[in-house]
């Protein structure tokens, strides 16, 4: 029984043993971004959230007799052009992101790890579209939180599309890495309602054009660790469902 839920913590023989016997191993690939999340939350917010979802799901499957999840080293960079006006935004191209995801997955699949799931928390359309394509090309799963069936299970603010560094995301960081949130600043921020998907569909291609002059929308002042824990439990459950679905699908064929 491996001592860690983190794939890169294992030795090579331990990793090999996962393929030989025991529960079916499923590898989770957290994907994030480095970009401004208001004046209160860290640049790496999306990575923090993806890592937290993967960790929660892997721990919850710890005693499962049929499937075991391991968290891969994350892909911490994404396509982040919307936030380019702010210090700290780091963008990579669609081609780079696609190649990174596909090559990591192909490398593992070639060794016999047939079950991989991408877990993403950065929702810029070009980034999400690239991951959808990469998941398809690599033949791996993708927990796509922007899909209606998934989004419907998340909080009201998220469903309204005000999902950047507001109550939803800030709560998730508060529940997993509270020391990274500047709480005093957070409490003083006025709410800024915005339907980001609608603004994007209307052709606005950066935060400033959307009126997000401090790189957030929604209501960060209302964020709580308790809400973050609840959301995390929901996201983890959705991920575990997807993991089981994928493992089942291949057992049948
Ligand atoms: Zn974010």
Short mmCIF file of C-alpha atoms and ligand atoms in Angstrom, two decimals:
data_model
loop_
_atom_site.label_atom_id
_atom_site.label_comp_id
_atom_site.label_asym_id
_atom_site.label_seq_id
_atom_site.Cartn_x
_atom_site.Cartn_y
_atom_site.Cartn_z
CA UNK A 1 0.00 0.00 0.00
CA UNK A 2 1.66 3.28 -1.15
CA UNK A 3 2.13 5.84 1.60
CA UNK A 4 1.15 8.90 -0.43
CA UNK A 5 -1.72 10.08 -2.61
CA UNK A 6 0.83 12.03 -4.67
CA UNK A 7 2.12 10.10 -7.68
CA UNK A 8 5.52 11.81 -7.72
CA UNK A 9 6.08 10.85 -4.07
CA UNK A 10 6.12 7.18 -5.04
CA UNK A 11 9.21 5.24 -6.01
CA UNK A 12 9.28 3.67 -9.45
CA UNK A 13 8.72 0.13 -8.08
CA UNK A 14 5.73 1.38 -6.05
CA UNK A 15 4.27 3.00 -9.15
CA UNK A 16 4.86 -0.20 -11.11
CA UNK A 17 3.11 -2.24 -8.40
CA UNK A 18 -0.05 -0.18 -8.87
CA UNK A 19 -0.37 -1.70 -12.33
CA UNK A 20 0.18 -5.28 -11.20
CA UNK A 21 -2.46 -5.78 -8.52
CA UNK A 22 -4.92 -4.13 -6.17
CA UNK A 23 -7.43 -1.37 -6.88
CA UNK A 24 -7.43 0.17 -10.38
CA UNK A 25 -5.16 3.25 -10.29
CA UNK A 26 -6.60 6.51 -11.61
CA UNK A 27 -4.28 9.48 -12.05
CA UNK A 28 -5.62 13.00 -11.53
CA UNK A 29 -4.02 15.90 -13.38
CA UNK A 30 -4.70 19.26 -11.69
CA UNK A 31 -4.58 22.23 -14.07
CA UNK A 32 -4.48 25.84 -12.91
CA UNK A 33 -3.24 29.22 -14.04
CA UNK A 34 -1.16 32.09 -12.74
CA UNK A 35 -3.26 35.23 -12.93
CA UNK A 36 -4.58 38.05 -10.73
CA UNK A 37 -7.47 37.15 -8.43
CA UNK A 38 -8.44 40.51 -7.00
CA UNK A 39 -6.34 42.38 -4.44
CA UNK A 40 -7.05 39.67 -1.84
CA UNK A 41 -6.49 36.18 -3.32
CA UNK A 42 -3.28 34.61 -4.68
CA UNK A 43 -2.19 34.51 -8.31
CA UNK A 44 -2.25 30.74 -8.05
CA UNK A 45 -5.89 30.55 -6.87
CA UNK A 46 -6.96 28.23 -9.69
CA UNK A 47 -4.07 25.85 -9.00
CA UNK A 48 -4.91 25.87 -5.27
CA UNK A 49 -8.51 24.92 -6.09
CA UNK A 50 -7.65 22.16 -8.58
CA UNK A 51 -5.12 20.69 -6.16
CA UNK A 52 -7.67 20.76 -3.33
CA UNK A 53 -10.32 18.96 -5.40
CA UNK A 54 -7.85 16.24 -6.44
CA UNK A 55 -6.57 15.80 -2.88
CA UNK A 56 -10.09 15.56 -1.44
CA UNK A 57 -11.14 12.98 -4.04
CA UNK A 58 -7.97 10.89 -3.64
CA UNK A 59 -8.35 10.84 0.15
CA UNK A 60 -12.01 9.92 -0.08
CA UNK A 61 -11.08 6.87 -2.20
CA UNK A 62 -8.35 5.85 0.24
CA UNK A 63 -10.08 2.66 1.41
CA UNK A 64 -11.92 1.82 -1.77
CA UNK A 65 -11.45 -1.83 -2.79
CA UNK A 66 -11.87 -1.20 -6.54
CA UNK A 67 -10.23 2.11 -7.38
CA UNK A 68 -7.40 4.26 -6.01
CA UNK A 69 -6.63 7.82 -7.09
CA UNK A 70 -3.23 9.52 -7.21
CA UNK A 71 -2.55 13.19 -7.81
CA UNK A 72 -0.03 14.05 -10.53
CA UNK A 73 2.26 17.09 -10.35
CA UNK A 74 0.05 19.91 -11.55
CA UNK A 75 0.16 21.96 -14.72
CA UNK A 76 0.24 25.38 -13.10
CA UNK A 77 0.19 27.52 -16.25
CA UNK A 78 -2.75 28.20 -18.54
CA UNK A 79 -4.06 30.43 -21.29
CA UNK A 80 -4.71 33.69 -19.40
CA UNK A 81 -5.03 36.56 -21.87
CA UNK A 82 -8.05 38.20 -20.20
CA UNK A 83 -5.96 39.29 -17.25
CA UNK A 84 -2.92 40.45 -19.23
CA UNK A 85 -3.27 44.06 -18.00
CA UNK A 86 -2.39 43.01 -14.44
CA UNK A 87 0.99 42.25 -12.94
CA UNK A 88 1.53 38.56 -12.31
CA UNK A 89 -0.51 37.16 -15.19
CA UNK A 90 1.46 34.46 -17.00
CA UNK A 91 0.05 33.12 -20.22
CA UNK A 92 1.06 30.22 -22.41
CA UNK A 93 -0.35 29.50 -25.85
CA UNK A 94 -3.09 27.00 -26.63
CA UNK A 95 -0.55 24.88 -28.51
CA UNK A 96 1.79 24.70 -25.53
CA UNK A 97 -0.98 23.78 -23.12
CA UNK A 98 -2.38 21.17 -25.49
CA UNK A 99 1.03 19.60 -26.06
CA UNK A 100 1.83 19.54 -22.35
CA UNK A 101 -1.41 17.80 -21.40
CA UNK A 102 -1.39 15.34 -24.29
CA UNK A 103 2.27 14.39 -23.84
CA UNK A 104 1.99 13.89 -20.08
CA UNK A 105 -1.07 11.68 -20.57
CA UNK A 106 0.49 9.75 -23.48
CA UNK A 107 3.59 9.06 -21.45
CA UNK A 108 1.56 7.53 -18.64
CA UNK A 109 -0.82 5.65 -20.92
CA UNK A 110 2.14 4.04 -22.71
CA UNK A 111 3.18 2.56 -19.35
CA UNK A 112 -0.25 1.09 -18.75
CA UNK A 113 -1.94 3.82 -16.72
CA UNK A 114 -5.17 3.77 -18.68
CA UNK A 115 -7.23 6.03 -16.43
CA UNK A 116 -6.46 9.74 -16.20
CA UNK A 117 -8.71 12.67 -15.38
CA UNK A 118 -7.94 16.36 -15.93
CA UNK A 119 -9.22 18.66 -13.17
CA UNK A 120 -9.33 22.33 -14.15
CA UNK A 121 -10.32 25.49 -12.27
CA UNK A 122 -9.46 28.26 -14.74
CA UNK A 123 -12.39 29.13 -16.97
CA UNK A 124 -11.11 31.41 -19.73
CA UNK A 125 -12.85 30.04 -22.85
CA UNK A 126 -9.68 29.44 -24.89
CA UNK A 127 -8.16 27.56 -21.96
CA UNK A 128 -11.22 25.36 -21.43
CA UNK A 129 -11.57 24.68 -25.16
CA UNK A 130 -7.92 23.63 -25.32
CA UNK A 131 -8.36 21.23 -22.41
CA UNK A 132 -11.51 19.72 -23.96
CA UNK A 133 -9.59 19.07 -27.16
CA UNK A 134 -6.56 17.74 -25.28
CA UNK A 135 -8.72 15.36 -23.21
CA UNK A 136 -10.34 14.08 -26.37
CA UNK A 137 -7.03 13.69 -28.22
CA UNK A 138 -5.39 11.96 -25.24
CA UNK A 139 -8.40 9.76 -24.52
CA UNK A 140 -8.66 10.87 -20.89
CA UNK A 141 -11.40 12.21 -18.65
CA UNK A 142 -12.06 15.88 -17.95
CA UNK A 143 -13.96 17.29 -14.98
CA UNK A 144 -15.38 20.26 -16.87
CA UNK A 145 -16.99 22.50 -14.27
CA UNK A 146 -18.32 24.81 -17.00
CA UNK A 147 -20.69 22.10 -18.27
CA UNK A 148 -24.26 22.83 -17.26
CA UNK A 149 -24.83 19.51 -15.49
CA UNK A 150 -21.87 20.22 -13.23
CA UNK A 151 -22.36 23.98 -12.81
CA UNK A 152 -25.95 23.42 -11.69
CA UNK A 153 -24.65 21.74 -8.56
CA UNK A 154 -22.44 24.68 -7.58
CA UNK A 155 -23.21 27.94 -5.78
CA UNK A 156 -25.56 30.70 -6.97
CA UNK A 157 -22.69 33.12 -7.60
CA UNK A 158 -20.91 30.60 -9.78
CA UNK A 159 -24.09 29.96 -11.75
CA UNK A 160 -24.59 33.69 -12.29
CA UNK A 161 -21.22 33.73 -14.01
CA UNK A 162 -19.51 36.02 -11.51
CA UNK A 163 -16.92 33.37 -10.88
CA UNK A 164 -13.61 35.16 -10.73
CA UNK A 165 -12.08 35.76 -7.29
CA UNK A 166 -15.53 36.38 -5.82
CA UNK A 167 -17.33 34.54 -3.06
CA UNK A 168 -17.12 31.16 -4.83
CA UNK A 169 -13.39 31.01 -5.54
CA UNK A 170 -12.31 32.91 -2.43
CA UNK A 171 -14.30 30.52 -0.22
CA UNK A 172 -12.47 27.59 -1.82
CA UNK A 173 -9.08 29.14 -1.09
CA UNK A 174 -10.19 29.97 2.48
CA UNK A 175 -11.06 26.32 3.04
CA UNK A 176 -7.82 24.89 1.68
CA UNK A 177 -5.08 27.56 1.98
CA UNK A 178 -6.51 30.28 4.29
CA UNK A 179 -3.09 31.81 4.90
CA UNK A 180 -3.01 32.92 1.25
CA UNK A 181 -6.08 35.17 1.48
CA UNK A 182 -5.64 38.78 2.65
CA UNK A 183 -8.71 38.76 4.84
CA UNK A 184 -8.77 42.45 5.82
CA UNK A 185 -8.68 43.52 2.18
CA UNK A 186 -11.23 40.87 1.24
CA UNK A 187 -13.80 42.11 3.76
CA UNK A 188 -13.68 45.65 2.41
CA UNK A 189 -14.26 44.79 -1.26
CA UNK A 190 -17.59 45.90 -2.71
CA UNK A 191 -19.55 43.32 -4.69
CA UNK A 192 -19.33 43.62 -8.46
CA UNK A 193 -21.98 41.64 -10.28
CA UNK A 194 -20.98 40.48 -13.74
CA UNK A 195 -22.03 37.67 -16.02
CA UNK A 196 -18.57 36.80 -17.35
CA UNK A 197 -19.70 34.23 -19.95
CA UNK A 198 -22.17 36.81 -21.32
CA UNK A 199 -19.48 39.52 -21.40
CA UNK A 200 -17.14 37.13 -23.21
CA UNK A 201 -19.86 36.17 -25.66
CA UNK A 202 -20.38 39.90 -26.32
CA UNK A 203 -16.78 40.11 -27.44
CA UNK A 204 -15.08 41.59 -24.39
CA UNK A 205 -11.64 40.07 -24.25
CA UNK A 206 -10.10 41.45 -21.10
CA UNK A 207 -10.93 42.12 -17.47
CA UNK A 208 -10.72 45.91 -17.85
CA UNK A 209 -13.29 45.94 -20.66
CA UNK A 210 -15.57 43.96 -18.36
CA UNK A 211 -15.23 46.61 -15.66
CA UNK A 212 -13.10 44.36 -13.48
CA UNK A 213 -10.59 47.07 -12.68
CA UNK A 214 -9.38 45.19 -9.60
CA UNK A 215 -9.42 41.77 -11.29
CA UNK A 216 -12.42 40.30 -9.48
CA UNK A 217 -16.17 40.02 -9.78
CA UNK A 218 -18.85 38.64 -7.49
CA UNK A 219 -18.76 39.21 -3.74
CA UNK A 220 -15.44 38.21 -2.18
CA UNK A 221 -16.38 39.92 1.12
CA UNK A 222 -19.03 37.20 1.63
CA UNK A 223 -16.55 34.33 1.26
CA UNK A 224 -16.28 31.80 4.09
CA UNK A 225 -14.21 28.70 4.71
CA UNK A 226 -17.42 26.82 5.49
CA UNK A 227 -18.86 27.53 2.04
CA UNK A 228 -15.52 26.54 0.52
CA UNK A 229 -15.59 23.20 2.33
CA UNK A 230 -19.09 22.53 1.10
CA UNK A 231 -18.21 23.40 -2.50
CA UNK A 232 -15.06 21.31 -2.26
CA UNK A 233 -17.08 18.31 -1.08
CA UNK A 234 -19.44 18.75 -4.05
CA UNK A 235 -16.60 19.05 -6.57
CA UNK A 236 -14.84 16.06 -5.05
CA UNK A 237 -18.03 13.98 -5.24
CA UNK A 238 -18.45 14.93 -8.91
CA UNK A 239 -14.85 13.93 -9.57
CA UNK A 240 -15.24 10.60 -7.79
CA UNK A 241 -18.41 9.94 -9.84
CA UNK A 242 -16.47 10.65 -13.04
CA UNK A 243 -13.60 8.40 -11.91
CA UNK A 244 -15.98 5.52 -11.21
CA UNK A 245 -17.79 6.06 -14.49
CA UNK A 246 -14.54 5.85 -16.46
CA UNK A 247 -13.24 2.81 -14.62
CA UNK A 248 -16.60 1.05 -15.01
CA UNK A 249 -16.76 1.86 -18.72
CA UNK A 250 -13.49 0.09 -19.41
CA UNK A 251 -14.27 -2.89 -17.21
CA UNK A 252 -17.38 -3.56 -19.29
CA UNK A 253 -15.63 -3.46 -22.66
ZN1 LIG B 1 -9.82 31.66 -10.80
#
